[in-house]
PDB file of N, CA and C in Angstrom:
ATOM      1  N   MET A   1     140.843-131.741  22.486  1.00  0.00           N
ATOM      2  CA  MET A   1     140.867-132.610  21.245  1.00  0.00           C
ATOM      3  C   MET A   1     141.652-133.881  21.585  1.00  0.00           C
ATOM      4  N   TYR A   2     142.649-133.807  22.281  1.00  0.00           N
ATOM      5  CA  TYR A   2     143.381-134.992  22.540  1.00  0.00           C
ATOM      6  C   TYR A   2     143.170-135.545  24.011  1.00  0.00           C
ATOM      7  N   GLY A   3     142.451-134.913  24.776  1.00  0.00           N
ATOM      8  CA  GLY A   3     142.177-135.325  26.132  1.00  0.00           C
ATOM      9  C   GLY A   3     141.875-136.698  26.408  1.00  0.00           C
ATOM     10  N   HIS A   4     141.046-137.526  25.643  1.00  0.00           N
ATOM     11  CA  HIS A   4     140.763-138.815  25.839  1.00  0.00           C
ATOM     12  C   HIS A   4     141.871-139.699  25.473  1.00  0.00           C
ATOM     13  N   LYS A   5     142.623-139.317  24.479  1.00  0.00           N
ATOM     14  CA  LYS A   5     143.862-139.991  24.139  1.00  0.00           C
ATOM     15  C   LYS A   5     144.934-139.936  25.315  1.00  0.00           C
ATOM     16  N   LEU A   6     145.072-138.810  25.874  1.00  0.00           N
ATOM     17  CA  LEU A   6     146.129-138.658  26.927  1.00  0.00           C
ATOM     18  C   LEU A   6     145.616-139.537  28.153  1.00  0.00           C
ATOM     19  N   LYS A   7     144.340-139.445  28.513  1.00  0.00           N
ATOM     20  CA  LYS A   7     143.820-140.097  29.605  1.00  0.00           C
ATOM     21  C   LYS A   7     143.951-141.664  29.352  1.00  0.00           C
ATOM     22  N   GLU A   8     143.808-142.142  28.061  1.00  0.00           N
ATOM     23  CA  GLU A   8     143.826-143.521  27.720  1.00  0.00           C
ATOM     24  C   GLU A   8     145.268-143.995  27.945  1.00  0.00           C
ATOM     25  N   ILE A   9     146.240-143.157  27.473  1.00  0.00           N
ATOM     26  CA  ILE A   9     147.717-143.519  27.642  1.00  0.00           C
ATOM     27  C   ILE A   9     148.101-143.627  29.118  1.00  0.00           C
ATOM     28  N   ARG A  10     147.556-142.572  29.821  1.00  0.00           N
ATOM     29  CA  ARG A  10     147.924-142.473  31.227  1.00  0.00           C
ATOM     30  C   ARG A  10     147.343-143.734  31.978  1.00  0.00           C
ATOM     31  N   LYS A  11     146.163-143.997  31.697  1.00  0.00           N
ATOM     32  CA  LYS A  11     145.580-145.300  32.429  1.00  0.00           C
ATOM     33  C   LYS A  11     146.189-146.552  32.040  1.00  0.00           C
ATOM     34  N   ASN A  12     146.547-146.583  30.691  1.00  0.00           N
ATOM     35  CA  ASN A  12     147.288-147.827  30.282  1.00  0.00           C
ATOM     36  C   ASN A  12     148.666-147.973  30.879  1.00  0.00           C
ATOM     37  N   LEU A  13     149.307-146.750  31.157  1.00  0.00           N
ATOM     38  CA  LEU A  13     150.697-146.922  31.867  1.00  0.00           C
ATOM     39  C   LEU A  13     150.500-146.913  33.410  1.00  0.00           C
ATOM     40  N   SER A  14     149.287-146.801  33.887  1.00  0.00           N
ATOM     41  CA  SER A  14     148.963-146.963  35.395  1.00  0.00           C
ATOM     42  C   SER A  14     149.711-145.656  36.056  1.00  0.00           C
ATOM     43  N   TYR A  15     149.598-144.492  35.486  1.00  0.00           N
ATOM     44  CA  TYR A  15     150.131-143.307  36.166  1.00  0.00           C
ATOM     45  C   TYR A  15     148.967-142.503  36.542  1.00  0.00           C
ATOM     46  N   THR A  16     149.266-141.750  37.662  1.00  0.00           N
ATOM     47  CA  THR A  16     148.315-140.771  38.092  1.00  0.00           C
ATOM     48  C   THR A  16     148.485-139.436  37.213  1.00  0.00           C
ATOM     49  N   GLN A  17     147.636-138.545  37.332  1.00  0.00           N
ATOM     50  CA  GLN A  17     147.785-137.238  36.627  1.00  0.00           C
ATOM     51  C   GLN A  17     149.076-136.584  37.119  1.00  0.00           C
ATOM     52  N   GLN A  18     149.319-136.769  38.398  1.00  0.00           N
ATOM     53  CA  GLN A  18     150.542-135.943  38.963  1.00  0.00           C
ATOM     54  C   GLN A  18     151.849-136.698  38.342  1.00  0.00           C
ATOM     55  N   GLU A  19     151.858-138.000  38.230  1.00  0.00           N
ATOM     56  CA  GLU A  19     153.078-138.611  37.699  1.00  0.00           C
ATOM     57  C   GLU A  19     153.182-138.269  36.191  1.00  0.00           C
ATOM     58  N   MET A  20     152.128-138.141  35.439  1.00  0.00           N
ATOM     59  CA  MET A  20     152.190-137.797  34.072  1.00  0.00           C
ATOM     60  C   MET A  20     152.559-136.381  33.889  1.00  0.00           C
ATOM     61  N   ALA A  21     152.131-135.543  34.784  1.00  0.00           N
ATOM     62  CA  ALA A  21     152.437-134.118  34.802  1.00  0.00           C
ATOM     63  C   ALA A  21     154.057-133.873  35.090  1.00  0.00           C
ATOM     64  N   ASP A  22     154.512-134.676  36.013  1.00  0.00           N
ATOM     65  CA  ASP A  22     155.874-134.701  36.418  1.00  0.00           C
ATOM     66  C   ASP A  22     156.771-135.055  35.290  1.00  0.00           C
ATOM     67  N   PHE A  23     156.308-136.082  34.600  1.00  0.00           N
ATOM     68  CA  PHE A  23     157.099-136.569  33.416  1.00  0.00           C
ATOM     69  C   PHE A  23     157.107-135.438  32.353  1.00  0.00           C
ATOM     70  N   LEU A  24     155.997-134.832  32.121  1.00  0.00           N
ATOM     71  CA  LEU A  24     156.055-133.843  31.081  1.00  0.00           C
ATOM     72  C   LEU A  24     156.464-132.463  31.544  1.00  0.00           C
ATOM     73  N   ASN A  25     156.795-132.326  32.816  1.00  0.00           N
ATOM     74  CA  ASN A  25     157.255-131.129  33.307  1.00  0.00           C
ATOM     75  C   ASN A  25     156.289-130.022  33.313  1.00  0.00           C
ATOM     76  N   VAL A  26     155.163-130.342  33.682  1.00  0.00           N
ATOM     77  CA  VAL A  26     154.110-129.339  33.678  1.00  0.00           C
ATOM     78  C   VAL A  26     153.378-129.566  35.132  1.00  0.00           C
ATOM     79  N   SER A  27     152.643-128.498  35.517  1.00  0.00           N
ATOM     80  CA  SER A  27     151.823-128.658  36.731  1.00  0.00           C
ATOM     81  C   SER A  27     150.640-129.575  36.568  1.00  0.00           C
ATOM     82  N   CYS A  28     150.251-130.227  37.610  1.00  0.00           N
ATOM     83  CA  CYS A  28     149.138-131.245  37.518  1.00  0.00           C
ATOM     84  C   CYS A  28     147.951-130.444  36.956  1.00  0.00           C
ATOM     85  N   ARG A  29     147.720-129.292  37.399  1.00  0.00           N
ATOM     86  CA  ARG A  29     146.603-128.517  36.872  1.00  0.00           C
ATOM     87  C   ARG A  29     146.614-128.287  35.403  1.00  0.00           C
ATOM     88  N   THR A  30     147.887-128.032  34.868  1.00  0.00           N
ATOM     89  CA  THR A  30     148.002-127.837  33.380  1.00  0.00           C
ATOM     90  C   THR A  30     147.591-129.389  32.691  1.00  0.00           C
ATOM     91  N   TYR A  31     148.352-130.309  33.253  1.00  0.00           N
ATOM     92  CA  TYR A  31     147.972-131.603  32.679  1.00  0.00           C
ATOM     93  C   TYR A  31     146.590-131.985  32.747  1.00  0.00           C
ATOM     94  N   SER A  32     145.925-131.846  33.831  1.00  0.00           N
ATOM     95  CA  SER A  32     144.508-132.032  34.020  1.00  0.00           C
ATOM     96  C   SER A  32     143.687-131.289  32.952  1.00  0.00           C
ATOM     97  N   SER A  33     144.150-130.000  32.748  1.00  0.00           N
ATOM     98  CA  SER A  33     143.318-129.270  31.552  1.00  0.00           C
ATOM     99  C   SER A  33     143.555-129.830  30.291  1.00  0.00           C
ATOM    100  N   TYR A  34     144.583-130.518  29.987  1.00  0.00           N
ATOM    101  CA  TYR A  34     144.775-131.092  28.736  1.00  0.00           C
ATOM    102  C   TYR A  34     143.755-132.461  28.562  1.00  0.00           C
ATOM    103  N   GLU A  35     143.676-133.197  29.713  1.00  0.00           N
ATOM    104  CA  GLU A  35     142.820-134.349  29.712  1.00  0.00           C
ATOM    105  C   GLU A  35     141.254-133.887  29.582  1.00  0.00           C
ATOM    106  N   ARG A  36     141.069-132.673  30.097  1.00  0.00           N
ATOM    107  CA  ARG A  36     139.545-132.319  30.100  1.00  0.00           C
ATOM    108  C   ARG A  36     139.352-131.391  28.771  1.00  0.00           C
ATOM    109  N   ASN A  37     140.382-131.323  27.768  1.00  0.00           N
ATOM    110  CA  ASN A  37     140.121-130.646  26.585  1.00  0.00           C
ATOM    111  C   ASN A  37     140.067-129.143  26.822  1.00  0.00           C
ATOM    112  N   GLU A  38     140.419-128.592  27.896  1.00  0.00           N
ATOM    113  CA  GLU A  38     140.251-127.129  28.139  1.00  0.00           C
ATOM    114  C   GLU A  38     141.499-126.520  27.405  1.00  0.00           C
ATOM    115  N   ASN A  39     142.570-127.230  27.372  1.00  0.00           N
ATOM    116  CA  ASN A  39     143.808-126.643  26.476  1.00  0.00           C
ATOM    117  C   ASN A  39     144.536-127.756  25.928  1.00  0.00           C
ATOM    118  N   ASN A  40     145.182-127.491  24.625  1.00  0.00           N
ATOM    119  CA  ASN A  40     145.819-128.462  24.027  1.00  0.00           C
ATOM    120  C   ASN A  40     147.296-128.532  24.377  1.00  0.00           C
ATOM    121  N   PRO A  41     147.837-129.694  24.561  1.00  0.00           N
ATOM    122  CA  PRO A  41     149.192-129.796  24.849  1.00  0.00           C
ATOM    123  C   PRO A  41     150.038-129.296  23.580  1.00  0.00           C
ATOM    124  N   PRO A  42     151.190-128.699  23.742  1.00  0.00           N
ATOM    125  CA  PRO A  42     152.045-128.373  22.511  1.00  0.00           C
ATOM    126  C   PRO A  42     152.406-129.727  21.882  1.00  0.00           C
ATOM    127  N   TYR A  43     152.550-129.665  20.575  1.00  0.00           N
ATOM    128  CA  TYR A  43     152.790-130.803  19.680  1.00  0.00           C
ATOM    129  C   TYR A  43     154.256-131.324  20.189  1.00  0.00           C
ATOM    130  N   SER A  44     155.101-130.514  20.619  1.00  0.00           N
ATOM    131  CA  SER A  44     156.547-130.952  21.089  1.00  0.00           C
ATOM    132  C   SER A  44     156.363-131.949  22.258  1.00  0.00           C
ATOM    133  N   MET A  45     155.383-131.733  22.998  1.00  0.00           N
ATOM    134  CA  MET A  45     155.061-132.428  24.222  1.00  0.00           C
ATOM    135  C   MET A  45     154.419-133.872  23.760  1.00  0.00           C
ATOM    136  N   LEU A  46     153.619-133.797  22.823  1.00  0.00           N
ATOM    137  CA  LEU A  46     153.191-134.980  22.268  1.00  0.00           C
ATOM    138  C   LEU A  46     154.164-135.927  21.728  1.00  0.00           C
ATOM    139  N   VAL A  47     155.014-135.296  21.028  1.00  0.00           N
ATOM    140  CA  VAL A  47     156.235-136.048  20.338  1.00  0.00           C
ATOM    141  C   VAL A  47     157.033-136.793  21.477  1.00  0.00           C
ATOM    142  N   ILE A  48     157.362-135.996  22.578  1.00  0.00           N
ATOM    143  CA  ILE A  48     158.190-136.568  23.630  1.00  0.00           C
ATOM    144  C   ILE A  48     157.372-137.690  24.396  1.00  0.00           C
ATOM    145  N   LEU A  49     156.029-137.595  24.553  1.00  0.00           N
ATOM    146  CA  LEU A  49     155.276-138.499  25.130  1.00  0.00           C
ATOM    147  C   LEU A  49     155.344-139.873  24.200  1.00  0.00           C
ATOM    148  N   CYS A  50     155.070-139.613  22.974  1.00  0.00           N
ATOM    149  CA  CYS A  50     155.104-140.782  21.956  1.00  0.00           C
ATOM    150  C   CYS A  50     156.364-141.398  21.993  1.00  0.00           C
ATOM    151  N   LYS A  51     157.410-140.690  22.005  1.00  0.00           N
ATOM    152  CA  LYS A  51     158.745-141.325  21.749  1.00  0.00           C
ATOM    153  C   LYS A  51     159.182-142.042  23.015  1.00  0.00           C
ATOM    154  N   ASN A  52     159.000-141.529  24.133  1.00  0.00           N
ATOM    155  CA  ASN A  52     159.450-142.086  25.440  1.00  0.00           C
ATOM    156  C   ASN A  52     158.587-143.347  25.834  1.00  0.00           C
ATOM    157  N   TYR A  53     157.302-143.404  25.343  1.00  0.00           N
ATOM    158  CA  TYR A  53     156.490-144.615  25.757  1.00  0.00           C
ATOM    159  C   TYR A  53     156.093-145.275  24.582  1.00  0.00           C
ATOM    160  N   ASN A  54     156.736-145.144  23.452  1.00  0.00           N
ATOM    161  CA  ASN A  54     156.629-146.014  22.294  1.00  0.00           C
ATOM    162  C   ASN A  54     155.161-146.005  21.733  1.00  0.00           C
ATOM    163  N   ILE A  55     154.432-144.735  21.865  1.00  0.00           N
ATOM    164  CA  ILE A  55     153.158-144.541  21.449  1.00  0.00           C
ATOM    165  C   ILE A  55     153.168-144.261  19.941  1.00  0.00           C
ATOM    166  N   ASN A  56     152.297-144.891  19.264  1.00  0.00           N
ATOM    167  CA  ASN A  56     152.156-144.626  17.785  1.00  0.00           C
ATOM    168  C   ASN A  56     151.469-143.285  17.589  1.00  0.00           C
ATOM    169  N   LEU A  57     152.261-142.374  17.021  1.00  0.00           N
ATOM    170  CA  LEU A  57     151.816-141.035  16.786  1.00  0.00           C
ATOM    171  C   LEU A  57     150.571-141.136  15.806  1.00  0.00           C
ATOM    172  N   ASN A  58     150.517-141.867  14.838  1.00  0.00           N
ATOM    173  CA  ASN A  58     149.408-141.990  13.993  1.00  0.00           C
ATOM    174  C   ASN A  58     148.143-142.329  14.810  1.00  0.00           C
ATOM    175  N   TRP A  59     148.196-143.229  15.632  1.00  0.00           N
ATOM    176  CA  TRP A  59     147.111-143.547  16.595  1.00  0.00           C
ATOM    177  C   TRP A  59     146.706-142.332  17.317  1.00  0.00           C
ATOM    178  N   PHE A  60     147.723-141.558  17.855  1.00  0.00           N
ATOM    179  CA  PHE A  60     147.431-140.410  18.684  1.00  0.00           C
ATOM    180  C   PHE A  60     146.686-139.329  17.939  1.00  0.00           C
ATOM    181  N   ILE A  61     147.276-138.961  16.745  1.00  0.00           N
ATOM    182  CA  ILE A  61     146.743-137.858  15.998  1.00  0.00           C
ATOM    183  C   ILE A  61     145.618-138.279  15.141  1.00  0.00           C
ATOM    184  N   ALA A  62     145.577-139.448  14.456  1.00  0.00           N
ATOM    185  CA  ALA A  62     144.599-139.729  13.378  1.00  0.00           C
ATOM    186  C   ALA A  62     143.782-140.947  13.767  1.00  0.00           C
ATOM    187  N   ASP A  63     144.028-141.558  14.905  1.00  0.00           N
ATOM    188  CA  ASP A  63     143.336-142.756  15.342  1.00  0.00           C
ATOM    189  C   ASP A  63     143.407-143.938  14.381  1.00  0.00           C
ATOM    190  N   GLU A  64     144.724-144.109  13.902  1.00  0.00           N
ATOM    191  CA  GLU A  64     145.070-145.123  13.019  1.00  0.00           C
ATOM    192  C   GLU A  64     146.133-146.062  13.639  1.00  0.00           C
ATOM    193  N   GLY A  65     145.779-147.343  13.601  1.00  0.00           N
ATOM    194  CA  GLY A  65     146.669-148.358  14.144  1.00  0.00           C
ATOM    195  C   GLY A  65     146.475-148.615  15.655  1.00  0.00           C
ATOM    196  N   LYS A  66     147.461-149.262  16.177  1.00  0.00           N
ATOM    197  CA  LYS A  66     147.344-149.478  17.581  1.00  0.00           C
ATOM    198  C   LYS A  66     148.045-148.387  18.528  1.00  0.00           C
ATOM    199  N   MET A  67     147.718-148.369  19.778  1.00  0.00           N
ATOM    200  CA  MET A  67     148.189-147.363  20.614  1.00  0.00           C
ATOM    201  C   MET A  67     149.802-147.342  20.686  1.00  0.00           C
ATOM    202  N   PHE A  68     150.214-148.640  20.967  1.00  0.00           N
ATOM    203  CA  PHE A  68     151.704-148.789  21.102  1.00  0.00           C
ATOM    204  C   PHE A  68     152.334-149.200  19.655  1.00  0.00           C
ATOM    205  N   LYS A  69     153.430-148.789  19.555  1.00  0.00           N
ATOM    206  CA  LYS A  69     154.152-149.217  18.219  1.00  0.00           C
ATOM    207  C   LYS A  69     154.741-150.684  18.603  1.00  0.00           C
ATOM    208  N   GLU A  70     154.853-151.481  17.733  1.00  0.00           N
ATOM    209  CA  GLU A  70     155.589-152.748  17.873  1.00  0.00           C
ATOM    210  C   GLU A  70     156.980-152.501  17.803  1.00  0.00           C
ATOM    211  N   ASN A  71     157.781-153.148  18.815  1.00  0.00           N
ATOM    212  CA  ASN A  71     159.251-152.980  18.734  1.00  0.00           C
ATOM    213  C   ASN A  71     159.794-153.747  17.474  1.00  0.00           C
ATOM    214  N   THR A  72     160.785-153.101  16.927  1.00  0.00           N
ATOM    215  CA  THR A  72     161.492-153.636  15.865  1.00  0.00           C
ATOM    216  C   THR A  72     162.590-154.443  16.469  1.00  0.00           C
ATOM    217  N   SER A  73     163.219-155.422  15.786  1.00  0.00           N
ATOM    218  CA  SER A  73     164.275-156.106  16.276  1.00  0.00           C
ATOM    219  C   SER A  73     165.470-155.305  16.687  1.00  0.00           C
ATOM    220  N   ILE A  74     165.681-154.257  16.007  1.00  0.00           N
ATOM    221  CA  ILE A  74     166.705-153.304  16.477  1.00  0.00           C
ATOM    222  C   ILE A  74     166.464-152.655  17.740  1.00  0.00           C
ATOM    223  N   GLU A  75     165.245-152.227  17.935  1.00  0.00           N
ATOM    224  CA  GLU A  75     164.883-151.568  19.207  1.00  0.00           C
ATOM    225  C   GLU A  75     164.979-152.592  20.360  1.00  0.00           C
ATOM    226  N   TYR A  76     164.517-153.789  20.045  1.00  0.00           N
ATOM    227  CA  TYR A  76     164.482-154.867  20.991  1.00  0.00           C
ATOM    228  C   TYR A  76     165.984-155.134  21.481  1.00  0.00           C
ATOM    229  N   GLU A  77     166.922-155.318  20.428  1.00  0.00           N
ATOM    230  CA  GLU A  77     168.323-155.465  20.843  1.00  0.00           C
ATOM    231  C   GLU A  77     168.881-154.293  21.667  1.00  0.00           C
ATOM    232  N   LYS A  78     168.529-153.100  21.393  1.00  0.00           N
ATOM    233  CA  LYS A  78     169.064-151.971  22.080  1.00  0.00           C
ATOM    234  C   LYS A  78     168.578-151.994  23.581  1.00  0.00           C
ATOM    235  N   ILE A  79     167.267-152.272  23.768  1.00  0.00           N
ATOM    236  CA  ILE A  79     166.652-152.445  25.100  1.00  0.00           C
ATOM    237  C   ILE A  79     167.239-153.508  25.849  1.00  0.00           C
ATOM    238  N   LYS A  80     167.440-154.697  25.187  1.00  0.00           N
ATOM    239  CA  LYS A  80     168.046-155.939  25.782  1.00  0.00           C
ATOM    240  C   LYS A  80     169.424-155.635  26.239  1.00  0.00           C
ATOM    241  N   ASN A  81     170.338-154.913  25.348  1.00  0.00           N
ATOM    242  CA  ASN A  81     171.576-154.577  25.726  1.00  0.00           C
ATOM    243  C   ASN A  81     171.712-153.551  26.798  1.00  0.00           C
ATOM    244  N   SER A  82     170.825-152.729  26.790  1.00  0.00           N
ATOM    245  CA  SER A  82     170.849-151.714  27.933  1.00  0.00           C
ATOM    246  C   SER A  82     170.459-152.337  29.214  1.00  0.00           C
ATOM    247  N   ILE A  83     169.549-153.261  29.180  1.00  0.00           N
ATOM    248  CA  ILE A  83     169.205-153.906  30.558  1.00  0.00           C
ATOM    249  C   ILE A  83     170.396-154.833  30.999  1.00  0.00           C
ATOM    250  N   ILE A  84     171.021-155.577  30.097  1.00  0.00           N
ATOM    251  CA  ILE A  84     172.160-156.331  30.468  1.00  0.00           C
ATOM    252  C   ILE A  84     173.168-155.463  31.036  1.00  0.00           C
ATOM    253  N   SER A  85     173.501-154.299  30.466  1.00  0.00           N
ATOM    254  CA  SER A  85     174.603-153.623  30.937  1.00  0.00           C
ATOM    255  C   SER A  85     174.242-152.958  32.268  1.00  0.00           C
ATOM    256  N   GLU A  86     173.066-152.518  32.510  1.00  0.00           N
ATOM    257  CA  GLU A  86     172.499-152.085  33.970  1.00  0.00           C
ATOM    258  C   GLU A  86     172.738-153.164  34.954  1.00  0.00           C
ATOM    259  N   VAL A  87     172.281-154.317  34.527  1.00  0.00           N
ATOM    260  CA  VAL A  87     172.437-155.528  35.585  1.00  0.00           C
ATOM    261  C   VAL A  87     173.934-155.690  35.840  1.00  0.00           C
ATOM    262  N   LYS A  88     174.755-155.746  34.905  1.00  0.00           N
ATOM    263  CA  LYS A  88     176.186-155.913  35.082  1.00  0.00           C
ATOM    264  C   LYS A  88     176.791-154.938  36.034  1.00  0.00           C
ATOM    265  N   ASN A  89     176.454-153.654  35.765  1.00  0.00           N
ATOM    266  CA  ASN A  89     176.879-152.499  36.553  1.00  0.00           C
ATOM    267  C   ASN A  89     176.455-152.545  38.124  1.00  0.00           C
ATOM    268  N   MET A  90     175.180-153.144  38.177  1.00  0.00           N
ATOM    269  CA  MET A  90     174.648-153.254  39.606  1.00  0.00           C
ATOM    270  C   MET A  90     175.483-154.467  40.321  1.00  0.00           C
ATOM    271  N   LEU A  91     175.696-155.459  39.511  1.00  0.00           N
ATOM    272  CA  LEU A  91     176.475-156.566  40.155  1.00  0.00           C
ATOM    273  C   LEU A  91     177.885-156.215  40.468  1.00  0.00           C
ATOM    274  N   LYS A  92     178.431-155.338  39.660  1.00  0.00           N
ATOM    275  CA  LYS A  92     179.741-154.891  39.936  1.00  0.00           C
ATOM    276  C   LYS A  92     179.829-153.976  41.153  1.00  0.00           C
ATOM    277  N   ASN A  93     178.837-153.167  41.205  1.00  0.00           N
ATOM    278  CA  ASN A  93     178.662-152.215  42.318  1.00  0.00           C
ATOM    279  C   ASN A  93     178.493-153.084  43.771  1.00  0.00           C
ATOM    280  N   GLU A  94     177.953-154.084  43.620  1.00  0.00           N
ATOM    281  CA  GLU A  94     177.680-154.907  44.792  1.00  0.00           C
ATOM    282  C   GLU A  94     178.798-155.833  45.059  1.00  0.00           C
ATOM    283  N   GLY A  95     179.792-155.914  44.210  1.00  0.00           N
ATOM    284  CA  GLY A  95     180.998-156.625  44.346  1.00  0.00           C
ATOM    285  C   GLY A  95     180.900-158.095  44.062  1.00  0.00           C
ATOM    286  N   ILE A  96     179.871-158.386  43.238  1.00  0.00           N
ATOM    287  CA  ILE A  96     179.569-159.760  42.775  1.00  0.00           C
ATOM    288  C   ILE A  96     180.245-160.136  41.576  1.00  0.00           C
ATOM    289  N   LEU A  97     180.373-159.009  40.680  1.00  0.00           N
ATOM    290  CA  LEU A  97     181.199-159.256  39.477  1.00  0.00           C
ATOM    291  C   LEU A  97     182.372-158.237  39.497  1.00  0.00           C
ATOM    292  N   LYS A  98     183.417-158.680  38.761  1.00  0.00           N
ATOM    293  CA  LYS A  98     184.615-157.822  38.720  1.00  0.00           C
ATOM    294  C   LYS A  98     184.678-157.185  37.436  1.00  0.00           C
TER     295      LYS A  98
END
């Protein structure tokens, strides 16, 4: 039922089936069965996928809207601050910043 959506997400992220399976903590064979519609992934797995990759759950379930949710300014600020913090930590570890 959701196989074509999973495949579309995976291709859009430029992941292999193995990489997606690793992220979802399932075997490649199990993930492949989801894409082939032989088995349905648990909804909890779909929520994790949507949350971590900013996938619009309405698009996934009901084919409404775009694949990716648009970032709100709050989400953008959180991402920006996280990146700045990581860069500062890297520079500190390299002895460039104190």
